[in-house]
Short mmCIF file of C-alpha atoms in Angstrom, two decimals:
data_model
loop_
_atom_site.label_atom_id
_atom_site.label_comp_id
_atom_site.label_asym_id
_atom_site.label_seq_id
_atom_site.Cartn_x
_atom_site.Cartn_y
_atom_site.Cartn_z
CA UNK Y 1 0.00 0.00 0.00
CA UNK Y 2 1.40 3.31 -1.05
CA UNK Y 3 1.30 6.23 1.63
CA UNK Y 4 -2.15 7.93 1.64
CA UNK Y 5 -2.87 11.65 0.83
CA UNK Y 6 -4.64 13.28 3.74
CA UNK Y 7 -5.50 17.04 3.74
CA UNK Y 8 -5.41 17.58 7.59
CA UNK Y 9 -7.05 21.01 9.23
CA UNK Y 10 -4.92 22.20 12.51
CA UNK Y 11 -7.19 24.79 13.23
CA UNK Y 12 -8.03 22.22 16.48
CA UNK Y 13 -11.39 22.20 14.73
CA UNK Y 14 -11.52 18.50 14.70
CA UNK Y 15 -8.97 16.39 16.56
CA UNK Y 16 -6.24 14.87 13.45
CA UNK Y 17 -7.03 11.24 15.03
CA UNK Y 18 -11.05 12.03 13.99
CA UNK Y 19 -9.83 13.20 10.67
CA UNK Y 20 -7.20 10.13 9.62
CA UNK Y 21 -10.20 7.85 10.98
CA UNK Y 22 -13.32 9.71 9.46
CA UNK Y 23 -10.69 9.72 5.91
CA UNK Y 24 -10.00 5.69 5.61
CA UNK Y 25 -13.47 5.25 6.78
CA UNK Y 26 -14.75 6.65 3.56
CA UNK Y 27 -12.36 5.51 1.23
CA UNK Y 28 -13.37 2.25 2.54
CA UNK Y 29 -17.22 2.87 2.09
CA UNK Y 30 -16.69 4.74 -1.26
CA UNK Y 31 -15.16 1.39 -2.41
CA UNK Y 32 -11.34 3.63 -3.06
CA UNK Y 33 -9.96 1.38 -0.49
CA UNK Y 34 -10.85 -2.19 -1.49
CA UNK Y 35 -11.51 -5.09 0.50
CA UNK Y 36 -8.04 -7.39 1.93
CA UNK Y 37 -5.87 -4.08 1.14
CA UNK Y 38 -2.85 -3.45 2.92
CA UNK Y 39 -3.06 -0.34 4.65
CA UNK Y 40 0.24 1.51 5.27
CA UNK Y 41 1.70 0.78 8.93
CA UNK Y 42 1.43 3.57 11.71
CA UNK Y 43 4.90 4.42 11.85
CA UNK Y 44 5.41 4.73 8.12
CA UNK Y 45 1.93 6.87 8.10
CA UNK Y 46 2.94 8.63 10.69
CA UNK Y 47 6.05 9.76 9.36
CA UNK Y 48 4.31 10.66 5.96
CA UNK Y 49 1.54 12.90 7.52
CA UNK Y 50 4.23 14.65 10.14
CA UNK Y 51 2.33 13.62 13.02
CA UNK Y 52 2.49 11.43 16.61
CA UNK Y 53 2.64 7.63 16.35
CA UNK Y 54 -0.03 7.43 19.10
CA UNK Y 55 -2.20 9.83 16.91
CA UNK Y 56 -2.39 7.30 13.96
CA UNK Y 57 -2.87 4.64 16.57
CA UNK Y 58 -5.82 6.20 17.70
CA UNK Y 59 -7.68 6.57 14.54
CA UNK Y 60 -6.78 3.00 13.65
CA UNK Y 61 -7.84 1.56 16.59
CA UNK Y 62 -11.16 3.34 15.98
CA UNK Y 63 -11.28 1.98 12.58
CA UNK Y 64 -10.67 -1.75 14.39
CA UNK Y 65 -13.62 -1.16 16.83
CA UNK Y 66 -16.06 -0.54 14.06
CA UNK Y 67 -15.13 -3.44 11.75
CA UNK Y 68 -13.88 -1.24 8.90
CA UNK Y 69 -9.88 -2.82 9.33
CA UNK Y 70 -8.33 -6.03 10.85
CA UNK Y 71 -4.88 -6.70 12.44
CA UNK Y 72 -2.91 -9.54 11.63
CA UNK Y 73 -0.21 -10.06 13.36
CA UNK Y 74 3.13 -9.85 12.19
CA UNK Y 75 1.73 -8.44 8.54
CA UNK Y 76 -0.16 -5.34 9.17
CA UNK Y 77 -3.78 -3.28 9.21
CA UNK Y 78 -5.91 -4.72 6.22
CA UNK Y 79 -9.25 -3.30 5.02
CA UNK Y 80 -12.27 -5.59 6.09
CA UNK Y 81 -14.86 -6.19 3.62
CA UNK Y 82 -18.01 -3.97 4.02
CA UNK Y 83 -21.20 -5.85 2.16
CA UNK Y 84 -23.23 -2.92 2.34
CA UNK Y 85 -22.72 0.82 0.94
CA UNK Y 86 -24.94 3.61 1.99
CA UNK Y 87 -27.84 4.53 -0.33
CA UNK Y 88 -26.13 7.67 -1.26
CA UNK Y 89 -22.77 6.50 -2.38
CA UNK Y 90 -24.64 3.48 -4.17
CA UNK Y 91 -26.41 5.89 -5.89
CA UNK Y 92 -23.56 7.81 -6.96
CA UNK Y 93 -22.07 4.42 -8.42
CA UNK Y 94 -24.80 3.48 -10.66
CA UNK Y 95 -24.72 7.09 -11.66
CA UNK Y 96 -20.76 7.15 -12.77
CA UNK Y 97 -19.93 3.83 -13.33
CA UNK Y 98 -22.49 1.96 -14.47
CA UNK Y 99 -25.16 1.45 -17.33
CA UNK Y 100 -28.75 2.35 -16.66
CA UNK Y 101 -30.18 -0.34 -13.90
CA UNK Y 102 -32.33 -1.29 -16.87
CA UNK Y 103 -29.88 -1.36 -19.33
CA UNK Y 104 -27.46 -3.36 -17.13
CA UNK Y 105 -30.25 -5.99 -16.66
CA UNK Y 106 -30.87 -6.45 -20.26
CA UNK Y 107 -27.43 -6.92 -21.01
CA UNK Y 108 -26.72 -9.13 -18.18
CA UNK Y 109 -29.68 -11.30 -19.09
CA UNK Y 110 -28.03 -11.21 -23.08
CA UNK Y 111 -24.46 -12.12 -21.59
CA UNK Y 112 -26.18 -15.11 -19.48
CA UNK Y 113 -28.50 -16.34 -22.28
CA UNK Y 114 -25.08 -16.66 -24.91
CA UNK Y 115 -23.20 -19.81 -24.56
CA UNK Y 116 -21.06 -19.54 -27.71
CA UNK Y 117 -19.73 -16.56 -29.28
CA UNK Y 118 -19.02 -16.54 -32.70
CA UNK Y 119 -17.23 -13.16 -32.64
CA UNK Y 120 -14.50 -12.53 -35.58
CA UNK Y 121 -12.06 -11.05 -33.11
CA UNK Y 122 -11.88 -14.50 -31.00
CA UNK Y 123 -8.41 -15.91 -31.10
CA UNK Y 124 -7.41 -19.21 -29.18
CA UNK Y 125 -4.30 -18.79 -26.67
CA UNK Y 126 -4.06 -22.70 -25.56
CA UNK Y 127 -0.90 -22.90 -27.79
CA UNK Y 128 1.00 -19.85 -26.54
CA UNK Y 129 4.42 -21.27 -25.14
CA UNK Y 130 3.95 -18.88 -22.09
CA UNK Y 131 7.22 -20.79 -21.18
CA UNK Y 132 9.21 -19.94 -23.93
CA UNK Y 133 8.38 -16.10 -23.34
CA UNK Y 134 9.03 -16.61 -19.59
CA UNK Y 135 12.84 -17.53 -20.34
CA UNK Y 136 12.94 -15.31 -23.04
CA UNK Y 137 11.88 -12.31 -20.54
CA UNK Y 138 14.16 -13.96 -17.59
CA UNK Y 139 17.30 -14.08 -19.57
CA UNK Y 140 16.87 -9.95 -20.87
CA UNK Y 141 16.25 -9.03 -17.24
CA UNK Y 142 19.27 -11.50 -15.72
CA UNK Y 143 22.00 -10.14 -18.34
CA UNK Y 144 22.00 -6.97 -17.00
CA UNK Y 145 20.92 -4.96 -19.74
CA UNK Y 146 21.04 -1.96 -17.95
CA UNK Y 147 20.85 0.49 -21.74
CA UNK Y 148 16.65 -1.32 -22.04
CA UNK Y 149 16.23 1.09 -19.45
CA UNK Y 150 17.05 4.10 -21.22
CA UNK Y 151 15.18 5.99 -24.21
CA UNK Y 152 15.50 3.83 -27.01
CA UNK Y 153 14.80 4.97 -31.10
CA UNK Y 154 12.19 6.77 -31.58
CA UNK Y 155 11.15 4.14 -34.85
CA UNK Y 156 12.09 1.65 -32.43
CA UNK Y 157 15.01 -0.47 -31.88
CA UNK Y 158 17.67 -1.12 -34.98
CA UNK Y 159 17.51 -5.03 -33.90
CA UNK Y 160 14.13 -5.63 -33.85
CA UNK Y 161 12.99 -3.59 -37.04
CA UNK Y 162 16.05 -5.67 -39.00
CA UNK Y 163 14.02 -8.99 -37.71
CA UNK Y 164 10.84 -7.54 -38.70
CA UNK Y 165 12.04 -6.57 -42.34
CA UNK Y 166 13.62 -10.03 -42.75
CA UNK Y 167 10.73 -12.00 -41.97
CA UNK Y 168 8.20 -9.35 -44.13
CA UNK Y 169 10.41 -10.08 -47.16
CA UNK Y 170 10.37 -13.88 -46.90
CA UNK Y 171 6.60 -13.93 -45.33
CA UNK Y 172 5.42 -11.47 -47.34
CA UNK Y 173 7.71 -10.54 -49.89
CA UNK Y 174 8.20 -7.12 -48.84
CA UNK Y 175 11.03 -5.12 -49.95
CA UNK Y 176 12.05 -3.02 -47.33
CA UNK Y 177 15.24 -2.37 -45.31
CA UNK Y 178 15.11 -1.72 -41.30
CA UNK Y 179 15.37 1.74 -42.23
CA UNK Y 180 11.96 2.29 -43.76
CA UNK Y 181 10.27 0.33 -40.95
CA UNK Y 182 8.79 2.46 -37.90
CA UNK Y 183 7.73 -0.01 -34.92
CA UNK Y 184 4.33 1.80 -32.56
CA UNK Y 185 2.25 0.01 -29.72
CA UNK Y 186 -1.04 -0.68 -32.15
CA UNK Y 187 -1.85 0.65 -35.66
CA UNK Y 188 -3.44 4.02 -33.65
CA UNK Y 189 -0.65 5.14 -33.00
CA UNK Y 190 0.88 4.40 -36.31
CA UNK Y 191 -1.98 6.17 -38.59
CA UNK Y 192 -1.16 8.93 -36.03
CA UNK Y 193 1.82 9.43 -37.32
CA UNK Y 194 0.49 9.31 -40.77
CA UNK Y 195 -1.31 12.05 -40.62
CA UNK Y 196 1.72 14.14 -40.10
CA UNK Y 197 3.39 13.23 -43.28
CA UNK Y 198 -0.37 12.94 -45.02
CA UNK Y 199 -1.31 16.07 -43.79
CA UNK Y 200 -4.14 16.95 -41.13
CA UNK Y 201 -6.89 17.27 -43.92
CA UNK Y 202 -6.03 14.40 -46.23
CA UNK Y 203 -8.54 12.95 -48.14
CA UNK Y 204 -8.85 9.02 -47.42
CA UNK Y 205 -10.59 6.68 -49.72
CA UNK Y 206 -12.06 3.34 -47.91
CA UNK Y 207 -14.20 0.35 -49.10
CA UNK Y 208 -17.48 0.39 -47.54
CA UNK Y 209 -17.92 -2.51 -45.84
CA UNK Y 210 -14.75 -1.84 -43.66
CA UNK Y 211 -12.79 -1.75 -41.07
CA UNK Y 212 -14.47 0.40 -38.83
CA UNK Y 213 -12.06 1.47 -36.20
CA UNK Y 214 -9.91 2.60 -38.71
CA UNK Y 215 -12.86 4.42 -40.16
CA UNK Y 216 -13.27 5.80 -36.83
CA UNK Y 217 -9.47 7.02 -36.57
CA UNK Y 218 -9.14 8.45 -39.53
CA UNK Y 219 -12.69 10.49 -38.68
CA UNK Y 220 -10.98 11.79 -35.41
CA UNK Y 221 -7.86 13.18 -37.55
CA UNK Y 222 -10.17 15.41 -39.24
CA UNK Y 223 -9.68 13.48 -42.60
CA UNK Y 224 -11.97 13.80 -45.18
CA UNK Y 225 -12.92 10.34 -45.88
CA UNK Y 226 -14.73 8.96 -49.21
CA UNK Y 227 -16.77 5.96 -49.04
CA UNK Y 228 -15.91 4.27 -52.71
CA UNK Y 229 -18.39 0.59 -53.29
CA UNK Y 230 -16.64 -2.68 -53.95
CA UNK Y 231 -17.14 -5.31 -55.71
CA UNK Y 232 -16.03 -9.55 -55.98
CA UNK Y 233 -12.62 -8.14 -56.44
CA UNK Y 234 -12.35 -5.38 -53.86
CA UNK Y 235 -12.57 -1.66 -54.20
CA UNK Y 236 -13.94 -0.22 -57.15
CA UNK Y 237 -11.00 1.81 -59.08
CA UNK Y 238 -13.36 3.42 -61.48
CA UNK Y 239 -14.97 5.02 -58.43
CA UNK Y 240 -12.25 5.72 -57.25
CA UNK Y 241 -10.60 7.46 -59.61
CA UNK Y 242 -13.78 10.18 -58.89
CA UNK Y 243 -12.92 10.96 -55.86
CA UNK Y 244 -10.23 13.93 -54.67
CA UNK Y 245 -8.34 12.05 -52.05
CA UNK Y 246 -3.84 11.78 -51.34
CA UNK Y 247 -4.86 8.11 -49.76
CA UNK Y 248 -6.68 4.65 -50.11
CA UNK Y 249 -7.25 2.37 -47.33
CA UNK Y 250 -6.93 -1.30 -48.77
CA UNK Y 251 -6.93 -4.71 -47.35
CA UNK Y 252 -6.28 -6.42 -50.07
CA UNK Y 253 -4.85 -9.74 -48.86
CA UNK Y 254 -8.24 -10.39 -46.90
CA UNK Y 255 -10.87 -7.69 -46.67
CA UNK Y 256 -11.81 -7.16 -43.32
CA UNK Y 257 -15.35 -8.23 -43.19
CA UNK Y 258 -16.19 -9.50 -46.92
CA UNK Y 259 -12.95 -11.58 -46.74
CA UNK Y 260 -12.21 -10.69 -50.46
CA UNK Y 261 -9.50 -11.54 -51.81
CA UNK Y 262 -7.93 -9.08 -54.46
CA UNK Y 263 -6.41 -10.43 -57.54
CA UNK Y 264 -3.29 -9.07 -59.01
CA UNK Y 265 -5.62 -7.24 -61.74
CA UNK Y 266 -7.17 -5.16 -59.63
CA UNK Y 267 -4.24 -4.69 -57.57
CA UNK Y 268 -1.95 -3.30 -60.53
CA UNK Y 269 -5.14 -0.95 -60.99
CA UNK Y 270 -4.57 0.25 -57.76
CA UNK Y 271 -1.23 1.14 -58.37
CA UNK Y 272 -1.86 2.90 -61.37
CA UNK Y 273 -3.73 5.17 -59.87
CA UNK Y 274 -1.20 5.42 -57.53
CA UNK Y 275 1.37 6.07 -60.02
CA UNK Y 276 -0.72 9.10 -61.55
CA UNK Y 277 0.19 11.88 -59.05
CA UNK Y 278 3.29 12.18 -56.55
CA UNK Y 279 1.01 12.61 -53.34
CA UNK Y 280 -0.80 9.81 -54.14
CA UNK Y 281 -0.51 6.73 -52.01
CA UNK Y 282 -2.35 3.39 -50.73
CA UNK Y 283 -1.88 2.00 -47.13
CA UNK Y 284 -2.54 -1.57 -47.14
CA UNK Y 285 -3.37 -2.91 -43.83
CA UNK Y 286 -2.11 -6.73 -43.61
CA UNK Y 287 -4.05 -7.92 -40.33
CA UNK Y 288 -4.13 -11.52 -40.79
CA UNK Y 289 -2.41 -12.62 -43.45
CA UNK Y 290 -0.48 -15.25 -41.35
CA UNK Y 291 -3.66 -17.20 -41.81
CA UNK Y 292 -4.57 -18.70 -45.16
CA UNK Y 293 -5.99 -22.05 -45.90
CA UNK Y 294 -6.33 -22.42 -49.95
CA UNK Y 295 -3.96 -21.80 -52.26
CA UNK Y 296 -0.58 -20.08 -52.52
CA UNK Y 297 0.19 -17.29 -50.02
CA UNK Y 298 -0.86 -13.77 -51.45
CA UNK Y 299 2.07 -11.82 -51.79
CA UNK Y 300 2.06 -8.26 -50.40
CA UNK Y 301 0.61 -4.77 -52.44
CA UNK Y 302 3.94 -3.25 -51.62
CA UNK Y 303 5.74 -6.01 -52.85
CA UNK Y 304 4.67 -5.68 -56.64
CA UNK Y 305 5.13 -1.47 -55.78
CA UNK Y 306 8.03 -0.05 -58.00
CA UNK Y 307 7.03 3.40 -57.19
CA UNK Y 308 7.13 3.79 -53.56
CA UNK Y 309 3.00 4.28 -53.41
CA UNK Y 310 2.49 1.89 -50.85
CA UNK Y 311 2.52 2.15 -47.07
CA UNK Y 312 2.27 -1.10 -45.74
CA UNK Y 313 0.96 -1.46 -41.73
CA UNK Y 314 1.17 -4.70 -39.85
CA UNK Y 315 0.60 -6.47 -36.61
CA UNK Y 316 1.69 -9.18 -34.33
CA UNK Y 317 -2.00 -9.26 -32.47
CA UNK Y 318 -3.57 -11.95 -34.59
CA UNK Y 319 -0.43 -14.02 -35.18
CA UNK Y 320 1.33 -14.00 -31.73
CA UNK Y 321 -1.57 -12.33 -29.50
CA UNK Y 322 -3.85 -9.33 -28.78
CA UNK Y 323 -1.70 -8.42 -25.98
CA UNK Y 324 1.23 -7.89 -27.51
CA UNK Y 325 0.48 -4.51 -29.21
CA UNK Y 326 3.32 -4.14 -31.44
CA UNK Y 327 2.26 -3.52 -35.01
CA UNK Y 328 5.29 -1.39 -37.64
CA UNK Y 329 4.62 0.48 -40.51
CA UNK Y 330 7.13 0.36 -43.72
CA UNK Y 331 6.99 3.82 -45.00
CA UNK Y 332 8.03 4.36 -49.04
CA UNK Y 333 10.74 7.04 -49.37
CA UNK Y 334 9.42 10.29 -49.39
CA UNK Y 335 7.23 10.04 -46.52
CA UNK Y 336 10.33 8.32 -44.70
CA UNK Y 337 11.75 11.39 -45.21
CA UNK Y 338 9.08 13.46 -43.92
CA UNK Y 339 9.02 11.21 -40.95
CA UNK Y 340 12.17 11.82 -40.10
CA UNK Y 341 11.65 15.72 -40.59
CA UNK Y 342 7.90 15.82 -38.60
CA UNK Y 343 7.58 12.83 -36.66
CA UNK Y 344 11.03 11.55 -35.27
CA UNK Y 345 11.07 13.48 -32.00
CA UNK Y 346 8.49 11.30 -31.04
CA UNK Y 347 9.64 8.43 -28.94
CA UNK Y 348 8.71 4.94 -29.10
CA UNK Y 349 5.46 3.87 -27.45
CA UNK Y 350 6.93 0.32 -26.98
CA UNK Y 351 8.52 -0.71 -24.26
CA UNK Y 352 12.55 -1.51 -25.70
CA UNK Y 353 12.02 -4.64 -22.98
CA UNK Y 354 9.15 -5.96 -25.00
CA UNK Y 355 10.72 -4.97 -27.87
CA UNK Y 356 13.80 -7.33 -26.95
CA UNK Y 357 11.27 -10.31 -25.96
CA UNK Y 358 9.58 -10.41 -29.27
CA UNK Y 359 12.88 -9.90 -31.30
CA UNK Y 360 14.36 -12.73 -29.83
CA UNK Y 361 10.80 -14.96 -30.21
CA UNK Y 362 11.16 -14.27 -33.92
CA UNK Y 363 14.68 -14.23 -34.56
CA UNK Y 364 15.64 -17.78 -33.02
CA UNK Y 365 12.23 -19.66 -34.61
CA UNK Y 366 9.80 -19.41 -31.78
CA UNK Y 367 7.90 -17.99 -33.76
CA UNK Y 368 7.74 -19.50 -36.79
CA UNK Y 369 7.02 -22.84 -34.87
CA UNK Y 370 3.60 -21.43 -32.88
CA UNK Y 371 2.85 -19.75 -35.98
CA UNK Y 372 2.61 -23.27 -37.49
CA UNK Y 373 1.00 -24.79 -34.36
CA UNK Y 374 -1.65 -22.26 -34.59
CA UNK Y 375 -2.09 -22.50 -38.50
CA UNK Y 376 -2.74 -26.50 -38.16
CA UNK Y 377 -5.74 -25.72 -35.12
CA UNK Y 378 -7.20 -22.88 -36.91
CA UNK Y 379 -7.56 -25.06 -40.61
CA UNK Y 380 -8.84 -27.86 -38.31
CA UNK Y 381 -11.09 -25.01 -36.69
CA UNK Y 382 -11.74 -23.90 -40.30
CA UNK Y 383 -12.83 -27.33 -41.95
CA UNK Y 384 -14.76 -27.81 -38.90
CA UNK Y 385 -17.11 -25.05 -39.40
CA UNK Y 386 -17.54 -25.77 -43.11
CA UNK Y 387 -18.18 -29.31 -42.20
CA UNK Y 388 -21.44 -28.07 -39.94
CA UNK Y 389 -22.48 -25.43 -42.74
CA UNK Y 390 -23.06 -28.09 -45.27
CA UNK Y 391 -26.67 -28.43 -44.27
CA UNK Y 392 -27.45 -24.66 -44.41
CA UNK Y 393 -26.00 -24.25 -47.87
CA UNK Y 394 -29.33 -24.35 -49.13
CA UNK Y 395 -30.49 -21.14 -47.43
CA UNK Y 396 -27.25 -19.53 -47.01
CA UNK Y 397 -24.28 -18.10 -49.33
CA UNK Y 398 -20.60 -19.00 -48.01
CA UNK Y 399 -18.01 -16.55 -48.79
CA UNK Y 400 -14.44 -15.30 -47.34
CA UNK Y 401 -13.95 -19.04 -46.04
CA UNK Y 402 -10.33 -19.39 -47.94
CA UNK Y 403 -8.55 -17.26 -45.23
CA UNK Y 404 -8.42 -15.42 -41.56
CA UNK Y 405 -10.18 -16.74 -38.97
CA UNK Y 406 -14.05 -15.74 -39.91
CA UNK Y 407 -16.50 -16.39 -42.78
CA UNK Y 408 -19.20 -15.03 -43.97
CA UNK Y 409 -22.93 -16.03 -44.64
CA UNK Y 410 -26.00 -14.31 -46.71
CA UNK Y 411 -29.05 -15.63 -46.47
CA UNK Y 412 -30.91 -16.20 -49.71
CA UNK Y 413 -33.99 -15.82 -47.83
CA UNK Y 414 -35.52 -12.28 -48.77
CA UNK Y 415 -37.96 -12.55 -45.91
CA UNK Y 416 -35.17 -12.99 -43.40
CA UNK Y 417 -33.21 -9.42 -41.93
CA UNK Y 418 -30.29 -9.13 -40.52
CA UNK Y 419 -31.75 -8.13 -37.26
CA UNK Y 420 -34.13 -11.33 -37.24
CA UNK Y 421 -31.19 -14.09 -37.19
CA UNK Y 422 -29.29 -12.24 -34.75
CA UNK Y 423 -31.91 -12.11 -32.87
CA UNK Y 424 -33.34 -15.87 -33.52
CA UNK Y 425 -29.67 -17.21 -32.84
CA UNK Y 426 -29.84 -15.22 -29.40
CA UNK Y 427 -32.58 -17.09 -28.63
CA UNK Y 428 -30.74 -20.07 -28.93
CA UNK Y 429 -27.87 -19.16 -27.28
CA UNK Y 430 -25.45 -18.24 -30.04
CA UNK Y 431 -23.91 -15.27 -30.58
CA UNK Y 432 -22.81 -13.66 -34.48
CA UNK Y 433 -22.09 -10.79 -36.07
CA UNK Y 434 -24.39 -8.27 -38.62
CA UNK Y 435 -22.18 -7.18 -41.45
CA UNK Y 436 -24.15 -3.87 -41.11
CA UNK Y 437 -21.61 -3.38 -37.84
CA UNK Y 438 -18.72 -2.69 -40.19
CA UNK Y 439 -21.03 -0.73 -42.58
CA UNK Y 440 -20.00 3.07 -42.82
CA UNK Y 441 -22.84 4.32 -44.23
CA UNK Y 442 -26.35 3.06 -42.66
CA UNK Y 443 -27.93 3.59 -46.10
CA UNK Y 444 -25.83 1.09 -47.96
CA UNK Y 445 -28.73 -0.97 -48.73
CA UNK Y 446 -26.52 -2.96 -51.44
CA UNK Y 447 -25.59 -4.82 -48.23
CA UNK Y 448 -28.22 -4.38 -45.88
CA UNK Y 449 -30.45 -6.12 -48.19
CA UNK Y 450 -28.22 -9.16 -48.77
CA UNK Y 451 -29.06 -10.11 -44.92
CA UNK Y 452 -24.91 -11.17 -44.47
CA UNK Y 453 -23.86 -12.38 -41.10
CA UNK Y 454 -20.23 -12.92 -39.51
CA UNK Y 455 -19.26 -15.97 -38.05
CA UNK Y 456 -15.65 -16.10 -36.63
CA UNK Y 457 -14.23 -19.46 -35.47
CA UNK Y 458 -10.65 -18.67 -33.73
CA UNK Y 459 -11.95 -18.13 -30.12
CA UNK Y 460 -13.88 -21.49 -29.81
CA UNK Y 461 -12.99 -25.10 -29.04
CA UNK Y 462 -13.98 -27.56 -31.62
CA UNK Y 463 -16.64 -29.02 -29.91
CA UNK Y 464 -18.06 -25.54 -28.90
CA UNK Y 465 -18.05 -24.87 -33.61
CA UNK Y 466 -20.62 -28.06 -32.83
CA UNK Y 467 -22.49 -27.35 -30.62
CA UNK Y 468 -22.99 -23.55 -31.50
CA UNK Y 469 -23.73 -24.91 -35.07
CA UNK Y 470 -26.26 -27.26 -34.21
CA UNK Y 471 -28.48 -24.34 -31.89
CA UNK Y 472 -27.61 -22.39 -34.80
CA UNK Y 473 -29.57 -25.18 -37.23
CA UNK Y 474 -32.24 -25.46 -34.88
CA UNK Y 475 -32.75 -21.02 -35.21
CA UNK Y 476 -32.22 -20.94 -38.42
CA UNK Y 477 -33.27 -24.32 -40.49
#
């Protein structure tokens, strides 16, 4: 327990035993002081508020009488737990911290009713060698690495981007050097940085559906996004080629929800229009491309890029873990240059510690070898799912099943919304996903009307892809 902040009066007002006691009394009730904390001894508090060891004593042994602290001996003064708040500071929590009392019901009585969760951000940790990053993390902090503890580069260490550009070129056929790579905590951070070298008013092309928190970002920059319509192959160019933007947002390994894939055609159309005008660029956001389960790997956009149009962000969240939060961005030329002349006094947001652990994972083949662990249970995930959607491929379209970890369906139903087999699946216990949630404009009825639903696979165990399947048959069948 750290020492506590106590504004005492010495007017002699109120005697300063009243005033410690009537100050841990409320932090207890108020819930600031939680229940089994260790409160700071008398002596130490004593010292820290200036005042007489018997005075503390005092207050605590008030604080004893009523129940609000215990004494054990030989550890300290630790906060009892209090089962009942006062109406007023109850009141005051539902107020600040919580959701409507009806609203909190309904939700509660939702979260209660869903056994299985089809969500497309699920991803299944049972493989993670949590021992392998133990030792990794034991042996940085034993060698006495004293310089981790100082500032590192501000695009992030020299050892780690050199890993990351290696693996990019024979992952994903990136051509890069460690030089063009900038290394942030999250993409948020890294589009944040784009719009310094974009410029604060950019225009920003996306496909509509998309990914939304992107959508969401750029929105918050002040960009001036245009929604352009896609089609089997991805975004529309022709559209495109309409609108007055610098940038377009592409995910054209595996379109985040549609799960298009975008053939080379349409890609080399893309970086035409590129091509056409030096402040024109495309930022190609590579999520999940670690995960593919037909075919030949899709090389990357940037890689078939001889002009330096394409900015090309990654992460390690889907193909290591959500937790991890490193993601890098490999910048063409002349916006390395403007990051270097607008952007390089800010420092790293990763911690050069974590940065150490994860070079090491990937430089001596730990992760290469989960990444193949995790590729063989999310195809067996994967055929799984198909397996149980043979009987609904009477009523329902499958789509985006070839890579990632979610699919998609569309009902070919016409009396059937969106809204209805969420809501019938609900009822059953299951849990998916409206494509209308990653819609950016509510009136797209193009997709609205096709009644297309999510289903993501990588959080469940196989026999929880059963079961949710089969409530899901008896909802929907």
């Amino acid at each position: 327990m750290y020492d506590m902040a106590i504004e005492l009066n010495t007017d002699g007002a109120k005697c300063l035993y009243e005033q410690i006691y009537e100050h841990i009394r409320e932090e207890i009730k108020g819930g600031r002081l939680l229940s089994g904390e260790r409160l700071p001894s008398t002596r130490a508090l004593a010292e820290y508020l200036q005042v007489s060891r018997t005075t503390v004593d005092f207050a605590y042994g008030q604080l004893l009488s009523e129940g609000y602290i215990e004494a054990i001996p030989y550890k300290g003064y630790f906060v009892c737990r209090v089962e009942e708040l006062p109406e007023g500071n109850m009141a005051v929590l539902m107020a600040e911290n919580r959701l409507p009392e009806a609203e909190e019901e309904e939700s509660n009585f939702c979260n209660r009713n869903i056994c299985y969760d089809f969500s497309p951000n699920g991803l299944d940790m049972s493989l993670f060698p949590f021992g392998v990053w133990k030792k990794i993390t034991k042996n940085i902090l034993n060698d006495g690495n004293k310089e981790l503890f100082a500032l590192g580069e501000a695009q992030g260490d020299y050892d780690l981007r050199q890993t990351i550009s290696r693996y990019l070129h024979s992952a994903r056929g990136v051509k890069c050097t460690p030089e063009q790579i900038v290394v942030g905590a999250g993409n948020d951070y890294l589009l944040l940085l784009l719009e310094k070298m974009l410029g604060r008013h950019a225009g920003v092309a996306m496909e509509n559906p998309t990914y939304k928190r992107a959508y969401r970002i750029f929105r918050s920059f002040a960009y001036h996004v245009e929604i352009v319509g896609m089609d089997e192959n991805g975004m529309n160019v022709d559209e495109l080629q309409k609108k007055q933007v610098k940038a377009a947002y592409v995910m054209p390994s595996h379109q985040y929800p549609t799960g298009v894939t975008m053939p080379i055609g349409r890609r080399m159309e893309l970086l035409k229009w590129a091509a056409e005008e030096e402040e024109r660029f495309l930022i190609e956001d590579d999520y999940d491309s670690e995960f593919r389960y037909k075919g030949k790997p899709i090389p990357s956009l940037q890689g078939s890029d001889g002009n330096g149009k394409v900015i090309y962000i990654g992460t390690f969240s889907k193909a290591i873990a959500p937790a991890i939060r490193v993601s890098y961005m490999v910048l063409p030329p002349l916006l390395m240059r403007r990051y270097r002349e607008c952007c390089s006094f800010y420092a790293s947001t990763v911690s050069r510690i974590d940065q150490r652990i994860l070079n090491e994972f990937i430089r001596d083949g730990y992760f290469e070898r989960y990444l193949n662990k995790t590729r063989k249970l999310y195809r067996e995930k994967h055929d799984i799912l198909l397996q149980e959607l043979k009987p609904f491929r009477k009523k329902f379209q499958v789509s985006g099943e070839n890579a990632g970890l979610h699919l998609v369906l569309t009902s070919r139903d016409k009396k059937h919304t969106e809204e209805n087999l969420i809501g019938r699946a609900a009822e059953c216990g299951v849990k998916v996903y409206g494509m209308s949630d990653a819609l950016i404009e509510e009136d797209a009825q193009g997709f609205l009307a096709e009644r297309k639903l999510i289903l993501g696979y990588g959080g469940l165990k196989t026999e929880e892809i059963k079961d949710g399947m089969a409530k899901l048959k008896q909802a929907w069948l």
